[in-house]
Coordinates of C-alpha atoms in Angstrom, one line a residue:
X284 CA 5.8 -22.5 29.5
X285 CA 7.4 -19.6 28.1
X286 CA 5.6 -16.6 28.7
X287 CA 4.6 -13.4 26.7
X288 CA 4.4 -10.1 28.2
X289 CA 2.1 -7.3 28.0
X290 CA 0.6 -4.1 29.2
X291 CA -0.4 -5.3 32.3
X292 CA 3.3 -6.3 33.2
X293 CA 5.0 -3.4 32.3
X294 CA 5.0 -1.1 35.8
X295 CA 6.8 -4.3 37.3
X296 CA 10.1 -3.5 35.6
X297 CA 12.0 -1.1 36.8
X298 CA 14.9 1.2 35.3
X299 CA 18.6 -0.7 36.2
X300 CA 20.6 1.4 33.8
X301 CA 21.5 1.3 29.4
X302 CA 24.6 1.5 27.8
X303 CA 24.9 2.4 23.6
X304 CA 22.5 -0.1 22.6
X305 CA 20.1 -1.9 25.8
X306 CA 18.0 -0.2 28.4
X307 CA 18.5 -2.7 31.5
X308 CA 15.2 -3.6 33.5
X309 CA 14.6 -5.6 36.4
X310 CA 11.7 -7.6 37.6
X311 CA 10.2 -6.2 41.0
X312 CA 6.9 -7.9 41.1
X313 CA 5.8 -11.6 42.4
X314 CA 5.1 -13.6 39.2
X315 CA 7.3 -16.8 39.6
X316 CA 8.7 -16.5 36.0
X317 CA 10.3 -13.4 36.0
X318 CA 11.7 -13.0 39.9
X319 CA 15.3 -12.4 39.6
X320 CA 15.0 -12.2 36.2
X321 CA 17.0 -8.7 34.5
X322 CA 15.2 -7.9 30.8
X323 CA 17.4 -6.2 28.0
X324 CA 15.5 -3.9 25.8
X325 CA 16.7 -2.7 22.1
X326 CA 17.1 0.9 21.9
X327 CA 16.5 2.6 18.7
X328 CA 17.8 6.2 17.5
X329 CA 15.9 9.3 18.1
X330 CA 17.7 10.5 14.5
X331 CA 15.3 7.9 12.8
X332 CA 12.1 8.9 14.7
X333 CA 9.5 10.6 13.1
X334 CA 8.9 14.1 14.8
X335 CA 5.2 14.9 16.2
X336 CA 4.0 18.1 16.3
X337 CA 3.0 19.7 19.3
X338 CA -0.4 18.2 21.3
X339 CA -3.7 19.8 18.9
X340 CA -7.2 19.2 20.3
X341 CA -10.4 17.5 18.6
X342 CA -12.4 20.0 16.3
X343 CA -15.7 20.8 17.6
X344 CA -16.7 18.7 14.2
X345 CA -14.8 15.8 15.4
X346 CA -16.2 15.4 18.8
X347 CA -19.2 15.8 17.2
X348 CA -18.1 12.8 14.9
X349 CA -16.6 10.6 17.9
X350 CA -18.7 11.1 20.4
X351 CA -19.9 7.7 20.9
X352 CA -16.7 7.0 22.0
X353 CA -16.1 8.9 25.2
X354 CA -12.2 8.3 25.8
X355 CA -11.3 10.0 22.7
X356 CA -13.2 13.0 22.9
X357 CA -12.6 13.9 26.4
X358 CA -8.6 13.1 25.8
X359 CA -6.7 16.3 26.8
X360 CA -5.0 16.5 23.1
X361 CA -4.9 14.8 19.9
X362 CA -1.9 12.5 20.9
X363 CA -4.0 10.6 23.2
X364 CA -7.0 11.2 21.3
X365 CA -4.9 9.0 19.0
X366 CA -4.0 5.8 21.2
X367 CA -7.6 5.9 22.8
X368 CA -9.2 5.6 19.1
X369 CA -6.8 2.4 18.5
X370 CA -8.4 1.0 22.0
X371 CA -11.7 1.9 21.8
X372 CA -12.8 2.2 18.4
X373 CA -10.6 -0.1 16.3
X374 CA -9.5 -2.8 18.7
X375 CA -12.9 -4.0 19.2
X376 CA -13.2 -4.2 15.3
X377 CA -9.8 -5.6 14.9
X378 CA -9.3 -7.6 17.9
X379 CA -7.4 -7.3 20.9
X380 CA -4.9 -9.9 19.8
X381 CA -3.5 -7.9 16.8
X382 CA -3.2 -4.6 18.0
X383 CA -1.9 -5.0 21.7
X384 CA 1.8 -6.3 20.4
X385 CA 4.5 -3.7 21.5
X386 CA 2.1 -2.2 23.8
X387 CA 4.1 -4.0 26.8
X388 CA 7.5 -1.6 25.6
X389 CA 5.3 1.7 24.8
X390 CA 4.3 1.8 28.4
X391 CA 7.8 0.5 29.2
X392 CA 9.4 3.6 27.4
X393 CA 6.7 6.3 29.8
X394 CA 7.3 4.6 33.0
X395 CA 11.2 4.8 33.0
X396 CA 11.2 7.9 30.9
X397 CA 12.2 10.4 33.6
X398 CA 14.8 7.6 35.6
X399 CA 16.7 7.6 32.6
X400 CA 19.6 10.8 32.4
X401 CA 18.4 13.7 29.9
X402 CA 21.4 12.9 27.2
X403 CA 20.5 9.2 26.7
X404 CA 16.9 10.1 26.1
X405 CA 17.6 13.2 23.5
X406 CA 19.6 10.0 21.9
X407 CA 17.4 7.0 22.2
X408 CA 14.2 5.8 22.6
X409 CA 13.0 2.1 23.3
X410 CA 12.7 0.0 20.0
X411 CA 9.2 -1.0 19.8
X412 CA 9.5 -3.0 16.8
X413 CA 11.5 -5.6 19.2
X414 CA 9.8 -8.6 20.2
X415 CA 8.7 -8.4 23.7
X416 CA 9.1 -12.0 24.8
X417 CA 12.3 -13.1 27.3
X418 CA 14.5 -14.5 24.6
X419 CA 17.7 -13.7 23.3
X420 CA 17.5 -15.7 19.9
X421 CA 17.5 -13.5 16.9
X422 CA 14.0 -12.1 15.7
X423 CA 13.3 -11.3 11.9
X424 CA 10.0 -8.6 11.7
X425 CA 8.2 -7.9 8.3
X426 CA 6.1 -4.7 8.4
X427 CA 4.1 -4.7 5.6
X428 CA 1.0 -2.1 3.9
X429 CA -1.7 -4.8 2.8
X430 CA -3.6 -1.5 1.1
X431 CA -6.7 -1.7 0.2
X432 CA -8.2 -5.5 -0.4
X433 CA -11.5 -4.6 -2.8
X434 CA -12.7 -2.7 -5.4
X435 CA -15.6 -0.4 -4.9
X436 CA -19.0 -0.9 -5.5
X437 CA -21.0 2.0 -4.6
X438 CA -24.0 3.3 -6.6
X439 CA -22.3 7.0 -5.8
X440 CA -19.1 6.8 -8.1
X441 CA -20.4 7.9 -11.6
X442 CA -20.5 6.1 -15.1
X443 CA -17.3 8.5 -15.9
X444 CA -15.2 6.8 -13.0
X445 CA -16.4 3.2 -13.8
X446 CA -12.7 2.3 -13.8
X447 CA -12.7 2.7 -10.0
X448 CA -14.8 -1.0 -10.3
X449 CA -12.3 -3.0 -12.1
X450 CA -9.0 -1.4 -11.0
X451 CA -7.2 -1.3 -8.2
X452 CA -6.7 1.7 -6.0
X453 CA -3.4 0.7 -5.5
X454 CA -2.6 -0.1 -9.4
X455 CA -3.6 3.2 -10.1
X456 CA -2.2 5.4 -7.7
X457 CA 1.0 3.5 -9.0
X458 CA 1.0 5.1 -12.4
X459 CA 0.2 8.7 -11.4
X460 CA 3.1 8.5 -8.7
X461 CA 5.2 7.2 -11.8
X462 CA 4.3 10.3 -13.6
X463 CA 5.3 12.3 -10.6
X464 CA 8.4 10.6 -10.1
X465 CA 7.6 9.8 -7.0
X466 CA 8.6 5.7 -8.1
X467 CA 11.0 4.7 -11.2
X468 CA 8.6 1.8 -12.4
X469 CA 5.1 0.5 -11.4
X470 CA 4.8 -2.6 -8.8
X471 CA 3.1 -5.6 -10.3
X472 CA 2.1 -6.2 -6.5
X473 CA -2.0 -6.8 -6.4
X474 CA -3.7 -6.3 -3.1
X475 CA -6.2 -8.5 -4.0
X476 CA -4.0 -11.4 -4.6
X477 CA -2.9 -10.3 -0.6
X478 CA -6.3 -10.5 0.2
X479 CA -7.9 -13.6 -1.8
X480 CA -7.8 -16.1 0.9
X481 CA -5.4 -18.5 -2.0
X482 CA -1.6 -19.4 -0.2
X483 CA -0.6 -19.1 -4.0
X484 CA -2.4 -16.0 -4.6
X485 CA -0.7 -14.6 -1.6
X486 CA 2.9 -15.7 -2.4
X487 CA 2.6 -13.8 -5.7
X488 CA 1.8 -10.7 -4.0
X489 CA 4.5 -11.2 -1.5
X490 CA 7.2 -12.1 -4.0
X491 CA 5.7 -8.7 -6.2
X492 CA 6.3 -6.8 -2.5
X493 CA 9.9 -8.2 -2.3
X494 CA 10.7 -7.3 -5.6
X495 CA 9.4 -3.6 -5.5
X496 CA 9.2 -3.0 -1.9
X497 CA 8.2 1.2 -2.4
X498 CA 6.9 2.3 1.2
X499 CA 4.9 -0.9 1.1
X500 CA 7.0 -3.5 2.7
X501 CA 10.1 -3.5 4.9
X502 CA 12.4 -6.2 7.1
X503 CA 13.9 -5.9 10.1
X504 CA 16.2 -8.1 12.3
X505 CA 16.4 -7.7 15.8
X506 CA 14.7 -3.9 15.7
X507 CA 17.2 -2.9 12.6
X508 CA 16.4 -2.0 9.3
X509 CA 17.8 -4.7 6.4
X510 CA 15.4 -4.2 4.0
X511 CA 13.4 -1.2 2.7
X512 CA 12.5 2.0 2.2
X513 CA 15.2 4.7 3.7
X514 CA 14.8 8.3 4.2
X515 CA 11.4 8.4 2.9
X516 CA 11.8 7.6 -0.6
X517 CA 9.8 5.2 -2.3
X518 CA 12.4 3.3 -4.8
X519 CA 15.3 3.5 -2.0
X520 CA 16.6 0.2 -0.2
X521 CA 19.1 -0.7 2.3
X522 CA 19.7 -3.9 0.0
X523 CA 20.2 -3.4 -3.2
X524 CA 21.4 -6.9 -4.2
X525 CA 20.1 -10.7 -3.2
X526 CA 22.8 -11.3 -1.9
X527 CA 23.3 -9.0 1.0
X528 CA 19.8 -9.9 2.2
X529 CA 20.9 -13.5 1.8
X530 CA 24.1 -13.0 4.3
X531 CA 21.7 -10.9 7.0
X532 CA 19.1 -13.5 7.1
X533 CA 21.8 -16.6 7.2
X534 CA 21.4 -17.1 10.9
X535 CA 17.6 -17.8 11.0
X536 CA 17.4 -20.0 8.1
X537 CA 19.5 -23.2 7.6
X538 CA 19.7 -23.4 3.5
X539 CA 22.3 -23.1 1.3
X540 CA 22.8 -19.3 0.1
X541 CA 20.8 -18.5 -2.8
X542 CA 17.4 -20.4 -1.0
X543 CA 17.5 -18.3 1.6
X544 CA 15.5 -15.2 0.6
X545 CA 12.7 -18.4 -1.4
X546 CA 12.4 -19.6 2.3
X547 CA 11.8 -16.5 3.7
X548 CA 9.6 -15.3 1.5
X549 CA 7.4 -18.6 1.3
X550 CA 7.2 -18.2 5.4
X551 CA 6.2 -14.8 5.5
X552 CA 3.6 -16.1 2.7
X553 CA 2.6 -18.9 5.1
X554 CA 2.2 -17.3 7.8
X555 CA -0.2 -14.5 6.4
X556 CA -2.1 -17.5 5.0
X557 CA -2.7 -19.4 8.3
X558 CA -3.7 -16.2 10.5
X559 CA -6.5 -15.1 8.7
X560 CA -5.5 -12.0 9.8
X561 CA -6.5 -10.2 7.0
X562 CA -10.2 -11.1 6.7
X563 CA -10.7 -9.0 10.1
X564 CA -9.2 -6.0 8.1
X565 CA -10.8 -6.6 4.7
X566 CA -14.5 -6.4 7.1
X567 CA -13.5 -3.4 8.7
X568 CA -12.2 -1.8 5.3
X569 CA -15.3 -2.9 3.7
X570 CA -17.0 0.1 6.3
X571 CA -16.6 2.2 3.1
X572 CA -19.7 1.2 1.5
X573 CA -20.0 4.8 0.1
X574 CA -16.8 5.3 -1.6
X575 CA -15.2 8.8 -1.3
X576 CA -17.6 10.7 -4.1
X577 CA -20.9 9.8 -1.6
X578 CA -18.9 10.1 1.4
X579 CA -17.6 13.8 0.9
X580 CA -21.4 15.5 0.3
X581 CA -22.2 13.7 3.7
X582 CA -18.7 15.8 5.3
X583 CA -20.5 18.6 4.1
X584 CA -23.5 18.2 5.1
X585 CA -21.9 17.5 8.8
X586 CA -19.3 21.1 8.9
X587 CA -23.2 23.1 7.5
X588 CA -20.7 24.1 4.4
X589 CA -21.9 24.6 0.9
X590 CA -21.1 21.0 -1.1
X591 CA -18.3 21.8 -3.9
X592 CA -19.0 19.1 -5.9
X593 CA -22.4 19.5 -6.5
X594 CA -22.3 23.1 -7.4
X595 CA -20.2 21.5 -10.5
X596 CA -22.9 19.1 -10.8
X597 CA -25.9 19.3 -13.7
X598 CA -29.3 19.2 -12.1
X599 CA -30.2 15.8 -13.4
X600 CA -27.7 14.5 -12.1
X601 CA -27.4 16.0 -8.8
X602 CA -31.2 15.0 -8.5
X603 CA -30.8 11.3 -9.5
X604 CA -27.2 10.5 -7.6
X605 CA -26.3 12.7 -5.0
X606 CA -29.9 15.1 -3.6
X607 CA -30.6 12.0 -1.6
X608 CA -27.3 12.4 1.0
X609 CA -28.3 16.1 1.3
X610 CA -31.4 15.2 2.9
X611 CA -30.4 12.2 5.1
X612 CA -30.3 13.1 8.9
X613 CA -27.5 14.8 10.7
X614 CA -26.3 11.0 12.5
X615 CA -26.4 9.4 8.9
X616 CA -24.5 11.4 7.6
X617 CA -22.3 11.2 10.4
X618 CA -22.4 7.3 9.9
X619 CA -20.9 7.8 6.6
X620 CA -18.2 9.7 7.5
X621 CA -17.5 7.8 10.3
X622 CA -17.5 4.3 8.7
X623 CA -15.5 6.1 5.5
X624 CA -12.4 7.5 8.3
X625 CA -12.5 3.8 9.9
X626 CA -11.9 2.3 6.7
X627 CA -9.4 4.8 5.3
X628 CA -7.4 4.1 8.8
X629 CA -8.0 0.0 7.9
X630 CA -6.8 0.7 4.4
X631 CA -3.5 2.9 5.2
X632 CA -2.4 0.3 8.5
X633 CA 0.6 -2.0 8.6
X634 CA 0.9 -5.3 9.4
X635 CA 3.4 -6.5 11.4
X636 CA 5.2 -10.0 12.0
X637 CA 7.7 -11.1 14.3
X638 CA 9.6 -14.6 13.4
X639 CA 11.8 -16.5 15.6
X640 CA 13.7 -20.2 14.8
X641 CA 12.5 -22.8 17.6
X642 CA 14.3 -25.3 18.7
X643 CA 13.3 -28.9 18.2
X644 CA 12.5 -29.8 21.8
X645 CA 11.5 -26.6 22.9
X646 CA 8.4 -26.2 25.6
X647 CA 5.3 -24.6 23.6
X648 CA 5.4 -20.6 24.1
X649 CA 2.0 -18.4 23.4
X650 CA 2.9 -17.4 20.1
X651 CA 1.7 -19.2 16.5
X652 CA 4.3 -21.8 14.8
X653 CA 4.5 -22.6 11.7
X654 CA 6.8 -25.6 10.0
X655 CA 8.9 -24.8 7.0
X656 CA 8.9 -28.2 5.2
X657 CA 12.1 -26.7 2.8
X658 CA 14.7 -26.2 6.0
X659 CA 13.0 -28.9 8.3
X660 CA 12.6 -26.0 11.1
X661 CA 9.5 -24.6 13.4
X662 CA 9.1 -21.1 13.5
X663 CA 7.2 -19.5 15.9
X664 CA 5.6 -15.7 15.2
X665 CA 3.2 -12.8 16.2
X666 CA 0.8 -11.0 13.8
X667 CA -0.3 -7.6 14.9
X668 CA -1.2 -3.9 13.3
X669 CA 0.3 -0.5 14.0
X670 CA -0.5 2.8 12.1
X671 CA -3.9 2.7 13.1
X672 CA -4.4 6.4 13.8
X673 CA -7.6 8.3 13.6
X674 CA -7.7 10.0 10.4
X675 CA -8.6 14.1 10.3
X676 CA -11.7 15.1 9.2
X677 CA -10.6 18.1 7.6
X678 CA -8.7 15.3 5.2
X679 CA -11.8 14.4 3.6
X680 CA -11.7 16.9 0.8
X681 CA -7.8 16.3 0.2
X682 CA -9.0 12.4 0.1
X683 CA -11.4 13.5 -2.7
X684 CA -9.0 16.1 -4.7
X685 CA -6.7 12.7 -4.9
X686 CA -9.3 10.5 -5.8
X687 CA -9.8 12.2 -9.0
X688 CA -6.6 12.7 -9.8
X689 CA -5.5 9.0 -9.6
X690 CA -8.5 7.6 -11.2
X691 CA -8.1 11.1 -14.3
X692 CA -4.5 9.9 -15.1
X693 CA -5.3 6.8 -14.6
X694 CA -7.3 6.8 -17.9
X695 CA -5.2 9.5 -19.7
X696 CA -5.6 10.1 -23.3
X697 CA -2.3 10.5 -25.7
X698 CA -2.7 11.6 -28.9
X699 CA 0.2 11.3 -31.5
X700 CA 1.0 12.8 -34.7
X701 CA 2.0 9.9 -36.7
X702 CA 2.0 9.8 -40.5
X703 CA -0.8 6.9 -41.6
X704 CA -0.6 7.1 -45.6
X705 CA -2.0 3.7 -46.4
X706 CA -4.1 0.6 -44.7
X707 CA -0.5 -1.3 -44.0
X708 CA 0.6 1.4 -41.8
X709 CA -2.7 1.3 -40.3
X710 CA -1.8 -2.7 -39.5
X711 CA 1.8 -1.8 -38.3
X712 CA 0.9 0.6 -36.1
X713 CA -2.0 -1.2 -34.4
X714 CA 0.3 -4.3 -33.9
X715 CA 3.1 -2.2 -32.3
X716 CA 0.5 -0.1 -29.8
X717 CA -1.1 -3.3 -28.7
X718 CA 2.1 -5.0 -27.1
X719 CA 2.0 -2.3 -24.6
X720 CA 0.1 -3.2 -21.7
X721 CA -2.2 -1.0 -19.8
X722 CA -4.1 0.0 -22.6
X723 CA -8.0 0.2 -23.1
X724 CA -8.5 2.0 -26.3
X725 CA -6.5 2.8 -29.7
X726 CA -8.1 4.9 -32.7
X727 CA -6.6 6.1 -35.7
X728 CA -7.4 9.1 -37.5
X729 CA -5.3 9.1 -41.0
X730 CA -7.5 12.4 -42.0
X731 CA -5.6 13.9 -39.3
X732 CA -2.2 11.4 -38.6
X733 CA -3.0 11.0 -35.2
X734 CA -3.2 8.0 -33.4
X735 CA -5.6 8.2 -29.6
X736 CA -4.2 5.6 -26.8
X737 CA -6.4 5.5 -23.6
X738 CA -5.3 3.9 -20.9
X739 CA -2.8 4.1 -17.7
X740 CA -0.1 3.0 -19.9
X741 CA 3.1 5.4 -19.8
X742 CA 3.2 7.7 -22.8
X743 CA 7.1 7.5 -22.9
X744 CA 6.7 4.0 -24.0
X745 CA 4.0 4.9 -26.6
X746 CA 5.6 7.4 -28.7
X747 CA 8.6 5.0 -28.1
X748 CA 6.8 2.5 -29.9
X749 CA 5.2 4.7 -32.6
X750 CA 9.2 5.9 -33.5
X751 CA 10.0 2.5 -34.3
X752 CA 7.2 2.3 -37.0
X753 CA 7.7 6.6 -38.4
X754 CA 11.0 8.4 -36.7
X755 CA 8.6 11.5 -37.1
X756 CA 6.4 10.3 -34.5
X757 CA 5.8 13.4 -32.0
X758 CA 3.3 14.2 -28.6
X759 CA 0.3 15.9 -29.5
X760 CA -1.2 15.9 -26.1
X761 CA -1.5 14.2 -22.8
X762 CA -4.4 14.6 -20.4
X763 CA -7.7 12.8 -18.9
X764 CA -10.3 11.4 -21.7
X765 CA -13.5 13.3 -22.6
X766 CA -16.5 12.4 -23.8
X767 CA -17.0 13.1 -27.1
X768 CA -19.5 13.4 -29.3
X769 CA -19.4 11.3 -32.6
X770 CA -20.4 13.2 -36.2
X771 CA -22.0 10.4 -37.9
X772 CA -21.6 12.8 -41.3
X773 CA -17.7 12.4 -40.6
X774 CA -16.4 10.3 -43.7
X775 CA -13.5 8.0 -42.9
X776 CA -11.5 8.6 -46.2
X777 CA -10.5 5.4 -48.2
X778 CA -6.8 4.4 -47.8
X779 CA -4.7 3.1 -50.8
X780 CA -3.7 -0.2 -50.1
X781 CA -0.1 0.3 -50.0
X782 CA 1.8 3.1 -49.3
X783 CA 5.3 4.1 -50.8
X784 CA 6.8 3.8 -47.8
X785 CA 5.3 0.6 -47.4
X786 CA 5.5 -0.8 -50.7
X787 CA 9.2 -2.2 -51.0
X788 CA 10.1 -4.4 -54.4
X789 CA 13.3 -6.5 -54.5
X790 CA 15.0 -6.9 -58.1
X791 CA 16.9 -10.0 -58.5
X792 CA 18.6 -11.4 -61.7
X793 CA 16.6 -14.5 -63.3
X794 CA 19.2 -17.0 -62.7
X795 CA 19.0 -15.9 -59.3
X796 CA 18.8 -19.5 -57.0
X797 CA 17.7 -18.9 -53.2
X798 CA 19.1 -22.6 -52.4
X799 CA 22.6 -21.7 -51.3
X800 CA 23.6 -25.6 -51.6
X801 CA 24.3 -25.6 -55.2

């Protein structure tokens, strides 16, 4: 039986040598599957790794925070604080089984790191995205962002950001990175379709993933980049037709061209399906029972600061809302803050998947398998998570600053100056603003030709619209809705029936015939 190896094996390889692309290992300890056996490791480029900063330690706060678990606290600097928390704190929560993956080449890469001559490691590192079993056969990896899998509940988030409740985080944050450019168009991908437990459900968010892959979804094949985000910008791929994805994958999947990126999809849809990987995470996510508006007055209560948000606050309803996590005890609110970071780590992870073709024939091996019925051929795979680091607590106001902004444009107000001189434009205009989607509210004003959209809809296709109906059409304004307060004295002024723009009269002779078979 083919076996998989992890942490505990790695200080029985030793360094052998690398050229341009391996790092050469050989087996020095007694397990009868591997004597005599010589491993070849991926390397990747030290040009595409992310630099760290230098080694920071824990704030006196966030001992304070993590001191229930030991390793982390008493690590000599952040960097280790780091892999500690992803043992001690989110493994258990997790479970072992997804997170250990790639830990077998991460203690590969520190034992051989000083054997190895200075030039090859200012070039190189190990790959750790390659898969870490003794096979040659080509390995396709999907790293994925699930985000986050539910909407909020919490008794904390007030009547004004309701929206929160029925919207997705992720749907949201889409349209105010449209309006900063930071993406040309919004993702139709829904994490709770990821998330709903429904193989259909999830190939619909996979497909949406595919199709506007963002910093959200990426494939690799054999450690290498195919498919993706490049260079840290959102919209940019490697592939930027079907058809070159088609010709990378060809050698893992045996249908005709044009089928080929169907399959895939369908078994990285499968495979999410069958590992129920993602109820662990959803649970652990679901830490956040507080949402970000309870969770920041418990931060302040925790760093003895004076709470921001409630010195914006009215008394009633700092008394009726938010008075009650002032005066919890110093571990609850530490609780809150604690379970609010855990989560925010669960909602910003990736998932990874390795996928390998096997062999009809071939003896069972630790990993998962799954059957794709459209090529007639087993796959086997690995499901694990990476990115889950410890999240600052100093963060926590910059997660509520962003909060606000994404749910404020979410529900921005437009107002346009459009000329409304009878009931028919009224009609015309009401009919063209309601085939845009992402709209909740339209009122008309013809005592001052304006038209109000609300919603997360883009204006550039709203005053795009309106010019189809009055070329005049112009931008009043653009910015989050208010609350305002209705004059029942104000008199909506009676429209004539018809307009002159509106009101169009054909003259034709009286013998005129509209049968044109005479």
């Amino acid at each position: 039986m083919e076996r998989v190896l992890g942490a505990e094996d790695a200080e029985d390889w030793v360094y052998r040598g690398e050229g341009a692309v391996n790092l050469v290992l050989a087996y020095s300890g007694y397990a009868p599957p591997f004597l005599g056996k010589v491993l070849r490791i991926q390397k990747a480029s030290r040009s595409s790794v992310e630099h760290v900063d230098g080694p920071s330690m824990l704030t006196t706060h966030e001992r304070l925070l993590w001191r229930d678990a030991k390793d982390p606290v008493s690590s000599p600097n952040r960097e280790i604080a780091k892999q500690l928390y992803v043992e001690h704190v989110m493994g258990p929560l997790l479970g072992a089984k997804f997170i250990d993956a790639g830990e077998f080449l991460e203690l590969v890469e520190k034992n051989v790191h000083y054997q190895r001559p200075a030039w090859r490691i200012d070039a190189s590192k190990v790959n750790t995205l390659c898969d870490s079993m003794l096979n040659g056969e080509p390995c396709i990896s999907v790293e994925i962002k699930p985000k986050c899998g539910f909407l909020p509940s919490s008794t904390f988030i007030p009547e004004a950001n309701c929206i929160k409740c029925s919207a997705t985080r992720f749907r949201m944050h889409q349209v105010l990175k449209l309006q900063r450019q930071e993406v040309s168009q919004i993702s139709e991908y829904n994490p709770l379709d990821l998330f709903s437990g429904s193989m259909d459900r999830i190939q619909k968010a996979i497909k949406a993933l595919f199709t506007t892959p963002q910093n959200n979804f990426w494939v690799f094949l054999n450690g290498s980049l195919i498919f993706g985000s490049l260079g840290g910008v959102s919209d940019g791929t490697s592939f930027v037709d079907q058809n070159s994805f088609e010709d990378a994958i060809k050698t893992l999947f045996h249908s005709e061209k044009g089928l080929r990126t169907t399959d895939f999809l369908k078994l990285v849809s499968e495979a999410m399906y069958k590992s129920k990987v993602l109820d662990r995470l959803l649970e652990v996510q679901k830490l956040d029972d507080y949402d970000i508006e309870g969770a920041i007055h418990a931060y302040y209560s925790i760093v003895s600061e004076p709470c921001v948000i409630c010195k914006n606050l009215n008394e009633d309803t700092l008394s009726t809302r938010y008075d009650s996590l002032h005066s919890i005890s110093l571990d609850g609110s530490l609780k809150i803050v604690r379970d609010y970071l855990i989560a925010a780590t669960a909602k910003d992870c990736s998932l990874m998947i390795n996928f390998r073709a096997r062999e009809e024939g071939k003896e069972e091996s630790a990993c998962s398998n799954i059957h794709l019925d459209s090529t007639n051929q087993s796959f086997e795979y690995k499901v694990y998570f990476v990115n889950l680091d410890t999240k600052p607590l100093e963060k926590m106001v910059h997660y509520y600053k962003l909060d606000q902004s994404i749910v404020n444009f979410y529900s921005q107000k437009t107002i346009l100056s459009v000329d409304l001189l009878c009931s028919k434009c009224r009609k015309k205009v009401m009919k063209l603003m309601a085939t845009i989607e992402g709209i909740n509210s339209i009122v008309l004003d013809p005592s001052k030709s304006t038209v109000t959209v609300i919603g997360e809809a883009d204006p550039l296709k709203i005053i795009k619209k309106a010019r189809k109906f009055r070329k005049s059409a112009e931008i009043v304004s653009i910015g989050p809705p208010k609350e305002e307060k209705k004059d029942e004295k104000d008199i909506i002024p009676s429209l004539p029936r018809m307009c002159q723009k509106c009101d169009v009269w054909y003259v034709v002779r009286e013998d005129f015939s509209y049968c044109n078979i005479l």
